[in-house]
CSV table of N, CA and C in Angstrom, one decimal:
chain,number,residue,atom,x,y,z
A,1,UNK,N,113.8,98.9,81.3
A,1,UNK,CA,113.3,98.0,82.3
A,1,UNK,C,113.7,96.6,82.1
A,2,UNK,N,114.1,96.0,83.0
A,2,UNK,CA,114.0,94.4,83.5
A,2,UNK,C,113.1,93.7,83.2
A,3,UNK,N,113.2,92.3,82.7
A,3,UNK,CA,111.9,91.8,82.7
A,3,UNK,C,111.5,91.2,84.0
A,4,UNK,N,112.3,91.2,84.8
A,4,UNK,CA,111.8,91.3,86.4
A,4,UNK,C,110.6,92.0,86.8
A,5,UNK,N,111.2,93.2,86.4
A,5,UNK,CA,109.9,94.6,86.4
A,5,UNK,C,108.3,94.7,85.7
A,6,UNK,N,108.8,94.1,84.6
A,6,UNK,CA,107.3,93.6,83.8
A,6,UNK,C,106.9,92.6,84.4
A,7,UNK,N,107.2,91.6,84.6
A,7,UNK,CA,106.7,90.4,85.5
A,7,UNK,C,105.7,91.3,86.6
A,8,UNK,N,106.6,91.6,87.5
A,8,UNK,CA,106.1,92.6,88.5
A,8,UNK,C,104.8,93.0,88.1
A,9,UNK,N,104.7,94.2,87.2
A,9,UNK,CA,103.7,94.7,86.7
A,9,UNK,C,102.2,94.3,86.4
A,10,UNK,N,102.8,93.2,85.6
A,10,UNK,CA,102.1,92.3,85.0
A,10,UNK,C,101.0,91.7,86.1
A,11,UNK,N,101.7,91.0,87.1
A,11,UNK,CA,101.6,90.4,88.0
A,11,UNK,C,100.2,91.6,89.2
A,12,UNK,N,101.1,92.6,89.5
A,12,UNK,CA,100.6,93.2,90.3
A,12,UNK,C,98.9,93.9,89.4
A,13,UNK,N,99.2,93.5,88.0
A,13,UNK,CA,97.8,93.6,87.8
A,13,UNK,C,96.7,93.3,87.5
A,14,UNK,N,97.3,92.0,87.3
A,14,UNK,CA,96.4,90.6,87.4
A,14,UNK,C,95.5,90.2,88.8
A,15,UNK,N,96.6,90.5,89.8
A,15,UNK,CA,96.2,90.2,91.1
A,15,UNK,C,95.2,91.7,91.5
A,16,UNK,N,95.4,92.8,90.9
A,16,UNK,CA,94.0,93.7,91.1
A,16,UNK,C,92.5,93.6,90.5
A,17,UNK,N,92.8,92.8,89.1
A,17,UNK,CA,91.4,92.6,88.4
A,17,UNK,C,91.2,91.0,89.6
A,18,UNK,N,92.3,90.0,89.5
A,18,UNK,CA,91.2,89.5,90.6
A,18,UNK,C,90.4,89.9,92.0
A,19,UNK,N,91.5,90.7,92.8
A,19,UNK,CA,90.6,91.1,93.7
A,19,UNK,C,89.4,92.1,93.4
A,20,UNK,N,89.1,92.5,92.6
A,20,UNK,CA,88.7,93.6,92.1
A,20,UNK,C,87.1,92.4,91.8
A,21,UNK,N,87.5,91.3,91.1
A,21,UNK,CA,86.4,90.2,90.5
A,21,UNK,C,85.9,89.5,91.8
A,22,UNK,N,86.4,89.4,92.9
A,22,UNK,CA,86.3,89.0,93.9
A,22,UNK,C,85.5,89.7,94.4
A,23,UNK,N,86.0,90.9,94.4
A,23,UNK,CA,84.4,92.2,95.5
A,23,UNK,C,83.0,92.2,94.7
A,24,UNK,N,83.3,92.1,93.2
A,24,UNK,CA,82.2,92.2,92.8
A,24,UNK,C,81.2,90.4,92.9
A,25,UNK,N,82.2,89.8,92.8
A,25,UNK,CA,81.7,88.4,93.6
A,25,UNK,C,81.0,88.2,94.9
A,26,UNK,N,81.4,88.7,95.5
A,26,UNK,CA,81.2,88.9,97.1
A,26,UNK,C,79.6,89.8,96.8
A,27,UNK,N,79.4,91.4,96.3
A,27,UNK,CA,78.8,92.0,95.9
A,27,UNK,C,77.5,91.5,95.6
A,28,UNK,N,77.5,90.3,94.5
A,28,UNK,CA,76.5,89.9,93.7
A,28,UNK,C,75.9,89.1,94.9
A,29,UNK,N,76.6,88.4,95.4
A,29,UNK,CA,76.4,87.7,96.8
A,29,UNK,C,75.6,88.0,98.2
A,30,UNK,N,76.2,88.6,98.5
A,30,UNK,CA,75.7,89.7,99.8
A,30,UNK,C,74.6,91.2,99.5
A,31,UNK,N,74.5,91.2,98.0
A,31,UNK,CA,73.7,92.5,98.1
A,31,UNK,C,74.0,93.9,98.1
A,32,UNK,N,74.4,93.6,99.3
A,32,UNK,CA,75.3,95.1,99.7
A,32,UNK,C,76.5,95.1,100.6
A,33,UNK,N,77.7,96.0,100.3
A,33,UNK,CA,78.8,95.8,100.9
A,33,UNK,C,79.1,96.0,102.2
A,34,UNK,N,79.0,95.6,103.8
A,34,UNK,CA,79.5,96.3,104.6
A,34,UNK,C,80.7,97.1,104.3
A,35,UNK,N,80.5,97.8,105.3
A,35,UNK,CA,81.8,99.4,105.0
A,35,UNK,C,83.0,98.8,105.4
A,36,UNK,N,83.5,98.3,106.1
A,36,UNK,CA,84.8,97.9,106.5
A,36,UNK,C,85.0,96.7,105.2
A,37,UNK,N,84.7,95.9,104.3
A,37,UNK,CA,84.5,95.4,103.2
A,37,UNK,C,84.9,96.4,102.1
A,38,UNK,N,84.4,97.0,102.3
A,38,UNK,CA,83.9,97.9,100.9
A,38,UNK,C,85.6,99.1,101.1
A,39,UNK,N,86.1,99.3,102.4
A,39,UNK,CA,86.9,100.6,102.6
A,39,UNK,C,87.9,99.2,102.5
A,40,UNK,N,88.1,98.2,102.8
A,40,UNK,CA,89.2,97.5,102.1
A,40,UNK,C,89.5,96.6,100.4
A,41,UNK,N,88.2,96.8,99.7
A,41,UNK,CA,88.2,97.0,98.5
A,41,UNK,C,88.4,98.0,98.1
A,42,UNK,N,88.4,99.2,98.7
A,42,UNK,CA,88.7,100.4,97.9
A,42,UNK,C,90.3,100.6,98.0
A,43,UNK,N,91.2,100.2,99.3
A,43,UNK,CA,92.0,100.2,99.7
A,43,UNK,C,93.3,99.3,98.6
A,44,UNK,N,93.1,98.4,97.5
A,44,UNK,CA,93.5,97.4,96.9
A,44,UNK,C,94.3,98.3,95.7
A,45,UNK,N,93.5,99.3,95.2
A,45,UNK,CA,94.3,100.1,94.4
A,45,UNK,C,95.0,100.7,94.3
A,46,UNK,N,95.5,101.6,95.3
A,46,UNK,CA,96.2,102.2,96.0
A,46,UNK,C,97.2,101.5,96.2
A,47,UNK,N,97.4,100.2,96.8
A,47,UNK,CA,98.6,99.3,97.7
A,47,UNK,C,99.0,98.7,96.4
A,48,UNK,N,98.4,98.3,95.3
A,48,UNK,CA,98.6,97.8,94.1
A,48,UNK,C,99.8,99.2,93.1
A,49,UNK,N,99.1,100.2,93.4
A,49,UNK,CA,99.9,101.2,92.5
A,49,UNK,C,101.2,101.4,93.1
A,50,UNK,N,101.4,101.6,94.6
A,50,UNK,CA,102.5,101.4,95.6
A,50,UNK,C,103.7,100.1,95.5
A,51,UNK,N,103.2,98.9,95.2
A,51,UNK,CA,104.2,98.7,95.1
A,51,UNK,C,104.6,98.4,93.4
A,52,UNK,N,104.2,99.2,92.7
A,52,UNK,CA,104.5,99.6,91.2
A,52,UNK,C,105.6,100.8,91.4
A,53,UNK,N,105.2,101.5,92.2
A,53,UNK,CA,105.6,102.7,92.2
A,53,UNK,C,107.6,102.6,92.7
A,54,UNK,N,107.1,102.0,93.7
A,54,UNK,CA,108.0,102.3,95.3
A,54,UNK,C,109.5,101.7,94.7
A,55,UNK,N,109.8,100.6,94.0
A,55,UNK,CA,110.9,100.0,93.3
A,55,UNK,C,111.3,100.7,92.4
A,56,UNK,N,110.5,101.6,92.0
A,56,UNK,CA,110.8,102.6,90.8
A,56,UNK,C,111.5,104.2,91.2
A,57,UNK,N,110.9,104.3,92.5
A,57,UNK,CA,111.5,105.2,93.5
A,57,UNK,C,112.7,104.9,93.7
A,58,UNK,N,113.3,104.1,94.3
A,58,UNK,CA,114.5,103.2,95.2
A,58,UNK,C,115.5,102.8,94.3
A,59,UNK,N,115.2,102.4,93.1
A,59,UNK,CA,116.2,102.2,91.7
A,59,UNK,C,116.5,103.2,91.1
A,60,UNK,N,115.2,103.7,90.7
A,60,UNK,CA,115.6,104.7,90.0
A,60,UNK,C,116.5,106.4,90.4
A,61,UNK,N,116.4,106.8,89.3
A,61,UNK,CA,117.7,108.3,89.3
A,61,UNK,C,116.6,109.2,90.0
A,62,UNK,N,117.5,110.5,90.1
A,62,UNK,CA,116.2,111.5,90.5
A,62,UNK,C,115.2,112.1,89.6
A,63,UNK,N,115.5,112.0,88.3
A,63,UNK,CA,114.3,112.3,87.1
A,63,UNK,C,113.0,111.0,87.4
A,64,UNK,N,113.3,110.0,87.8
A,64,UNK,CA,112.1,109.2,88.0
A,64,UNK,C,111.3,109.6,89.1
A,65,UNK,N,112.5,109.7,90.7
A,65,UNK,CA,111.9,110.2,91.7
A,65,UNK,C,111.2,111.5,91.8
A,66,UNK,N,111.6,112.4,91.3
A,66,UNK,CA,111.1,114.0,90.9
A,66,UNK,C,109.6,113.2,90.1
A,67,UNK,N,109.3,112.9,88.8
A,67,UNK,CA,108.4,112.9,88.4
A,67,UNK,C,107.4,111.9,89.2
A,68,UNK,N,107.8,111.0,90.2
A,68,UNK,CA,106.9,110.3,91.1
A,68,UNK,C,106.5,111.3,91.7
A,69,UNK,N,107.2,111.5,92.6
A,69,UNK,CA,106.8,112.9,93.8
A,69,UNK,C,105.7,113.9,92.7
A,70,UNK,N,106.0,114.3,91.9
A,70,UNK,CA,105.1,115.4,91.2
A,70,UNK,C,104.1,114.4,91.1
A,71,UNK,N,103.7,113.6,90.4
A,71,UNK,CA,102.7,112.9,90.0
A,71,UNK,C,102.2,112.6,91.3
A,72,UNK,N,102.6,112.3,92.3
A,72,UNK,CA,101.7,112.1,93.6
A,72,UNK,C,101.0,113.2,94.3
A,73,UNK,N,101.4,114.6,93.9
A,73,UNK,CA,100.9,116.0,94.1
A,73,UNK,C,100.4,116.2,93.4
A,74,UNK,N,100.2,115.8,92.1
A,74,UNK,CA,99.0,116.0,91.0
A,74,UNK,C,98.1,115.0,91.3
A,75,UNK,N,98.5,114.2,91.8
A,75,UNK,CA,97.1,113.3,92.1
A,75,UNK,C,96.2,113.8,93.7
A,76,UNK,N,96.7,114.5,94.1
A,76,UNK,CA,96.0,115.2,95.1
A,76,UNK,C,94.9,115.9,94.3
A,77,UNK,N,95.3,116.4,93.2
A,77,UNK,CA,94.2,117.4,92.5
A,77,UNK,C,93.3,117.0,91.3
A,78,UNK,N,94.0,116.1,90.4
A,78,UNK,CA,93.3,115.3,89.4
A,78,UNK,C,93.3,113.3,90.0
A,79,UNK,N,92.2,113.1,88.9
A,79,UNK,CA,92.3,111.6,89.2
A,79,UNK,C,93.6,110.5,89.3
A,80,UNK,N,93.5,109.6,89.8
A,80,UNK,CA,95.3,109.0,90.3
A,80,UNK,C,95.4,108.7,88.8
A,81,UNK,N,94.6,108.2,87.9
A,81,UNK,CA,94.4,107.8,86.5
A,81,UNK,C,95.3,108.6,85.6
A,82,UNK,N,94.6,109.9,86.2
A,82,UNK,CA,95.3,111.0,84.6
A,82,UNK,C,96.7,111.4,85.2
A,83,UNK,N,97.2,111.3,87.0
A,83,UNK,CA,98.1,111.7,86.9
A,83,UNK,C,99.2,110.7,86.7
A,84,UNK,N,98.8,109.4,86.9
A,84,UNK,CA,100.1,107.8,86.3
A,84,UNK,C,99.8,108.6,85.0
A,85,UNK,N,99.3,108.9,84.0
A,85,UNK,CA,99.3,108.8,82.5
A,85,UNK,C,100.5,110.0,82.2
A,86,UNK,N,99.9,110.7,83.3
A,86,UNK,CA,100.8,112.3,82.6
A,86,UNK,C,102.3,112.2,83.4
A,87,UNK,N,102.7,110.9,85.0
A,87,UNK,CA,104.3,110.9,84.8
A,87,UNK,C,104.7,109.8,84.2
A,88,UNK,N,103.7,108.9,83.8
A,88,UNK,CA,104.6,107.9,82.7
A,88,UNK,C,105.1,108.7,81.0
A,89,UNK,N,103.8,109.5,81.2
A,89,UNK,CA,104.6,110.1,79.3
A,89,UNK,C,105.7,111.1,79.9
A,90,UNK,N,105.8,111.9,81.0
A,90,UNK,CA,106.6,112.7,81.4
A,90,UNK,C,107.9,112.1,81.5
A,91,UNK,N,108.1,110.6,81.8
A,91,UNK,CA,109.4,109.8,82.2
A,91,UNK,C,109.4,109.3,80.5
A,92,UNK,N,108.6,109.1,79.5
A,92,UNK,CA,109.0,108.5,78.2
A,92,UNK,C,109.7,110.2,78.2
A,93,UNK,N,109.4,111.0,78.3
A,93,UNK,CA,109.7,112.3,77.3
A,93,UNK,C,111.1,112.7,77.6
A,94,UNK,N,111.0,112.6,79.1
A,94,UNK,CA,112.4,112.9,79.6
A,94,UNK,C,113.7,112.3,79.1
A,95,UNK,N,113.4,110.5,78.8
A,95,UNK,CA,114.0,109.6,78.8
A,95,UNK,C,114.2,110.1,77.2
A,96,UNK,N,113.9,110.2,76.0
A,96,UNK,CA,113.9,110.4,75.0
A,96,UNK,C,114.6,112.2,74.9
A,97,UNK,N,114.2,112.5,76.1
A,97,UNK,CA,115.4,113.7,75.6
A,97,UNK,C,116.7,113.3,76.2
A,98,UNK,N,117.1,112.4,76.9
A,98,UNK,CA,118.0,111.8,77.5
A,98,UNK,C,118.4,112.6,78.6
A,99,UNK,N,117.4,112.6,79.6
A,99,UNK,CA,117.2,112.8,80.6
A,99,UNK,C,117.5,111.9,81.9
């Protein structure tokens, strides 16, 4: 990876713990969240993993795009958590078999 890319990363996760510090700001504030509030705070992580994801799609070979696509079908079934964990070691493993 580029350090373009970690920048990126970096960046795009900074900018989720703020928004993230922001709702609970709002939160301590208002009490309770209206729903259109609250469904675009929930909405932040998602858009944040996306464009993590999506540049990595578009650059990358088909061993990256294969294990995105999988990991996005595992995440239908398990938490988005455990399935980023299980295609990032799946892309170290691949990458280390020289894949």
């Amino acid at each position: 990876m580029n350090a373009d890319l970690w920048l990126l990363i970096v960046l795009a996760g900074v900018l989720t713990y703020i928004t993230r510090f922001a709702g609970h700001l709002l939160l301590s504030r208002l009490g309770t969240i209206p729903p259109r509030l609250d469904a675009a705070l929930n909405a932040v992580p998602p858009a944040m993993l996306i464009t993590i994801v999506v540049p990595a799609f578009v650059d990358g070979g088909w061993v990256e795009r294969l294990v995105i696509v999988g990991s996005g079908i595992l995440a239908l079934r398990i938490s988005v958590l455990n399935s980023v964990i299980i295609g990032v070691g799946a892309i170290a493993l691949l990458r280390a078999l020289g894949a």
